[in-house]
Structure formats: C-alpha cells, structure tokens
Amino acid sequence: MGEITVSAQHLDHLLHDPTSAYGAPYQRAYADLASTHRGRPVAEIVPLLRAAADAALLGFTGADLAEQAEAISSRARYELRVRVRVRVRVRVRVRVRVTNS
C-alpha cells in the first residue's frame, strides 16, 4: 500500500472531481494505464506513471511509482492511503499586562 500527503487545495490533482477545472487528475491516468499496460514490464510503466504524477504535480517517490507499476503489471489491487493536509487559520488575541514590582 502506498501513501501520499496532499494539501486540501490540491486534492483534485489526485482524484477525479467533475467540478474542478484541473485537467490531469492522477486517478484517471492510473486507471488508463492499468487498463492498457497489464502484463507489461514494470520498467516500461514507471516512466508513464512519473509523467502522470509530474503533470498532476504530485510528489510520488520512485519506490511509490515502482510499487504502483508492479500492481498494474501483475493485475494486482493497489491501495493508496491519502492524507489531506488542511491549513487552519486561527486568530488569537493576547493581552499582556506588565506591572512594575
């Protein structure tokens, strides 16, 4: 199983979102490769996955891509854990009282 962390604002780079204007989600590219490259050598699949990941601005490691390519080649199920990084802005007001002793 692979794992990737993406920011909430870039989740549409990874997963298909019909409301997004972003045009290259990795999920679609992976599915296309899985249907067209089953049984092909891993070394042939990895560069295609790298191009799809780069187009989607995702930071998969070489090991991640090799694992995904192996799953495509062997027709195995591949599970990807996605961690979504969310920025929360918090406004804090602090009052400091200084007294002379």
PDB file of C-alpha atoms in Angstrom:
ATOM      1  CA  MET A   1       0.000   0.000   0.000  1.00  0.00           C
ATOM      2  CA  GLY A   2       1.276   3.433  -0.905  1.00  0.00           C
ATOM      3  CA  GLU A   3       0.817   6.681   0.919  1.00  0.00           C
ATOM      4  CA  ILE A   4       0.860  10.317  -0.140  1.00  0.00           C
ATOM      5  CA  THR A   5       0.091  13.599   1.586  1.00  0.00           C
ATOM      6  CA  VAL A   6      -1.565  16.358  -0.420  1.00  0.00           C
ATOM      7  CA  SER A   7      -2.944  19.704   0.576  1.00  0.00           C
ATOM      8  CA  ALA A   8      -6.711  20.068   0.547  1.00  0.00           C
ATOM      9  CA  GLN A   9      -6.464  22.611  -2.254  1.00  0.00           C
ATOM     10  CA  HIS A  10      -4.624  20.092  -4.485  1.00  0.00           C
ATOM     11  CA  LEU A  11      -6.762  17.030  -3.810  1.00  0.00           C
ATOM     12  CA  ASP A  12      -8.268  17.413  -7.281  1.00  0.00           C
ATOM     13  CA  HIS A  13      -4.799  16.738  -8.738  1.00  0.00           C
ATOM     14  CA  LEU A  14      -5.047  13.222  -7.354  1.00  0.00           C
ATOM     15  CA  LEU A  15      -8.717  12.333  -7.562  1.00  0.00           C
ATOM     16  CA  HIS A  16     -11.286  12.996 -10.248  1.00  0.00           C
ATOM     17  CA  ASP A  17     -13.508  15.961  -9.381  1.00  0.00           C
ATOM     18  CA  PRO A  18     -16.032  16.923 -12.050  1.00  0.00           C
ATOM     19  CA  THR A  19     -16.410  20.386 -10.505  1.00  0.00           C
ATOM     20  CA  SER A  20     -12.699  21.139 -10.810  1.00  0.00           C
ATOM     21  CA  ALA A  21     -11.107  22.981 -13.693  1.00  0.00           C
ATOM     22  CA  TYR A  22      -7.916  20.979 -13.166  1.00  0.00           C
ATOM     23  CA  GLY A  23      -7.479  18.711 -16.155  1.00  0.00           C
ATOM     24  CA  ALA A  24      -4.972  15.989 -15.244  1.00  0.00           C
ATOM     25  CA  PRO A  25      -6.047  14.033 -12.186  1.00  0.00           C
ATOM     26  CA  TYR A  26      -3.733  11.159 -11.406  1.00  0.00           C
ATOM     27  CA  GLN A  27      -6.623   8.793 -10.702  1.00  0.00           C
ATOM     28  CA  ARG A  28      -7.716   8.905 -14.345  1.00  0.00           C
ATOM     29  CA  ALA A  29      -4.168   8.466 -15.660  1.00  0.00           C
ATOM     30  CA  TYR A  30      -3.575   5.495 -13.355  1.00  0.00           C
ATOM     31  CA  ALA A  31      -6.828   3.835 -14.428  1.00  0.00           C
ATOM     32  CA  ASP A  32      -5.953   4.326 -18.099  1.00  0.00           C
ATOM     33  CA  LEU A  33      -2.512   2.776 -17.608  1.00  0.00           C
ATOM     34  CA  ALA A  34      -3.985  -0.086 -15.589  1.00  0.00           C
ATOM     35  CA  SER A  35      -6.286  -0.984 -18.455  1.00  0.00           C
ATOM     36  CA  THR A  36      -3.717  -0.636 -21.241  1.00  0.00           C
ATOM     37  CA  HIS A  37      -0.472  -1.867 -19.642  1.00  0.00           C
ATOM     38  CA  ARG A  38      -1.431  -5.017 -17.750  1.00  0.00           C
ATOM     39  CA  GLY A  39       1.257  -7.630 -18.107  1.00  0.00           C
ATOM     40  CA  ARG A  40       3.785  -5.116 -19.461  1.00  0.00           C
ATOM     41  CA  PRO A  41       7.234  -4.739 -17.831  1.00  0.00           C
ATOM     42  CA  VAL A  42       7.431  -2.537 -14.744  1.00  0.00           C
ATOM     43  CA  ALA A  43      10.325  -0.610 -16.306  1.00  0.00           C
ATOM     44  CA  GLU A  44       8.012   0.407 -19.141  1.00  0.00           C
ATOM     45  CA  ILE A  45       5.208   1.546 -16.823  1.00  0.00           C
ATOM     46  CA  VAL A  46       7.213   3.591 -14.297  1.00  0.00           C
ATOM     47  CA  PRO A  47       8.125   6.452 -16.699  1.00  0.00           C
ATOM     48  CA  LEU A  48       4.484   6.743 -17.735  1.00  0.00           C
ATOM     49  CA  LEU A  49       3.392   6.940 -14.096  1.00  0.00           C
ATOM     50  CA  ARG A  50       6.153   9.509 -13.439  1.00  0.00           C
ATOM     51  CA  ALA A  51       4.879  11.674 -16.295  1.00  0.00           C
ATOM     52  CA  ALA A  52       1.318  11.449 -14.972  1.00  0.00           C
ATOM     53  CA  ALA A  53       2.449  12.259 -11.425  1.00  0.00           C
ATOM     54  CA  ASP A  54       4.519  15.203 -12.632  1.00  0.00           C
ATOM     55  CA  ALA A  55       1.612  16.515 -14.732  1.00  0.00           C
ATOM     56  CA  ALA A  56      -0.612  16.297 -11.664  1.00  0.00           C
ATOM     57  CA  LEU A  57       2.080  17.975  -9.520  1.00  0.00           C
ATOM     58  CA  LEU A  58       2.214  15.019  -7.113  1.00  0.00           C
ATOM     59  CA  GLY A  59       5.344  14.051  -5.248  1.00  0.00           C
ATOM     60  CA  PHE A  60       5.401  10.265  -5.543  1.00  0.00           C
ATOM     61  CA  THR A  61       8.793   8.707  -4.867  1.00  0.00           C
ATOM     62  CA  GLY A  62      10.444   6.305  -7.281  1.00  0.00           C
ATOM     63  CA  ALA A  63       9.615   3.467  -4.891  1.00  0.00           C
ATOM     64  CA  ASP A  64       5.944   4.528  -4.843  1.00  0.00           C
ATOM     65  CA  LEU A  65       5.819   4.514  -8.625  1.00  0.00           C
ATOM     66  CA  ALA A  66       7.587   1.147  -8.873  1.00  0.00           C
ATOM     67  CA  GLU A  67       5.058  -0.342  -6.454  1.00  0.00           C
ATOM     68  CA  GLN A  68       2.181   1.076  -8.493  1.00  0.00           C
ATOM     69  CA  ALA A  69       3.746  -0.173 -11.730  1.00  0.00           C
ATOM     70  CA  GLU A  70       4.135  -3.646 -10.246  1.00  0.00           C
ATOM     71  CA  ALA A  71       0.433  -3.649  -9.331  1.00  0.00           C
ATOM     72  CA  ILE A  72      -0.503  -2.628 -12.879  1.00  0.00           C
ATOM     73  CA  SER A  73       1.816  -5.189 -14.453  1.00  0.00           C
ATOM     74  CA  SER A  74       0.656  -8.063 -12.263  1.00  0.00           C
ATOM     75  CA  ARG A  75      -3.015  -7.046 -12.290  1.00  0.00           C
ATOM     76  CA  ALA A  76      -2.924  -6.766  -8.504  1.00  0.00           C
ATOM     77  CA  ARG A  77      -5.146  -4.492  -6.481  1.00  0.00           C
ATOM     78  CA  TYR A  78      -3.345  -1.332  -5.356  1.00  0.00           C
ATOM     79  CA  GLU A  79      -4.360   0.676  -2.332  1.00  0.00           C
ATOM     80  CA  LEU A  80      -3.216   4.241  -1.819  1.00  0.00           C
ATOM     81  CA  ARG A  81      -3.616   5.962   1.532  1.00  0.00           C
ATOM     82  CA  VAL A  82      -4.161   9.683   1.031  1.00  0.00           C
ATOM     83  CA  ARG A  83      -3.513  12.109   3.850  1.00  0.00           C
ATOM     84  CA  VAL A  84      -5.035  15.506   3.318  1.00  0.00           C
ATOM     85  CA  ARG A  85      -3.185  18.439   4.818  1.00  0.00           C
ATOM     86  CA  VAL A  86      -5.563  21.192   5.870  1.00  0.00           C
ATOM     87  CA  ARG A  87      -4.445  24.641   6.875  1.00  0.00           C
ATOM     88  CA  VAL A  88      -6.458  26.247   9.572  1.00  0.00           C
ATOM     89  CA  ARG A  89      -6.042  29.885  10.336  1.00  0.00           C
ATOM     90  CA  VAL A  90      -6.683  30.810  13.891  1.00  0.00           C
ATOM     91  CA  ARG A  91      -6.776  34.352  15.105  1.00  0.00           C
ATOM     92  CA  VAL A  92      -5.606  34.713  18.658  1.00  0.00           C
ATOM     93  CA  ARG A  93      -5.764  37.873  20.682  1.00  0.00           C
ATOM     94  CA  VAL A  94      -3.420  38.078  23.618  1.00  0.00           C
ATOM     95  CA  ARG A  95      -3.403  40.783  26.231  1.00  0.00           C
ATOM     96  CA  VAL A  96      -0.286  41.243  28.223  1.00  0.00           C
ATOM     97  CA  ARG A  97      -0.232  43.296  31.354  1.00  0.00           C
ATOM     98  CA  VAL A  98       3.140  44.435  32.578  1.00  0.00           C
ATOM     99  CA  THR A  99       3.409  45.658  36.096  1.00  0.00           C
ATOM    100  CA  ASN A 100       6.366  47.224  37.802  1.00  0.00           C
ATOM    101  CA  SER A 101       7.311  45.481  41.007  1.00  0.00           C
TER     102      SER A 101
END
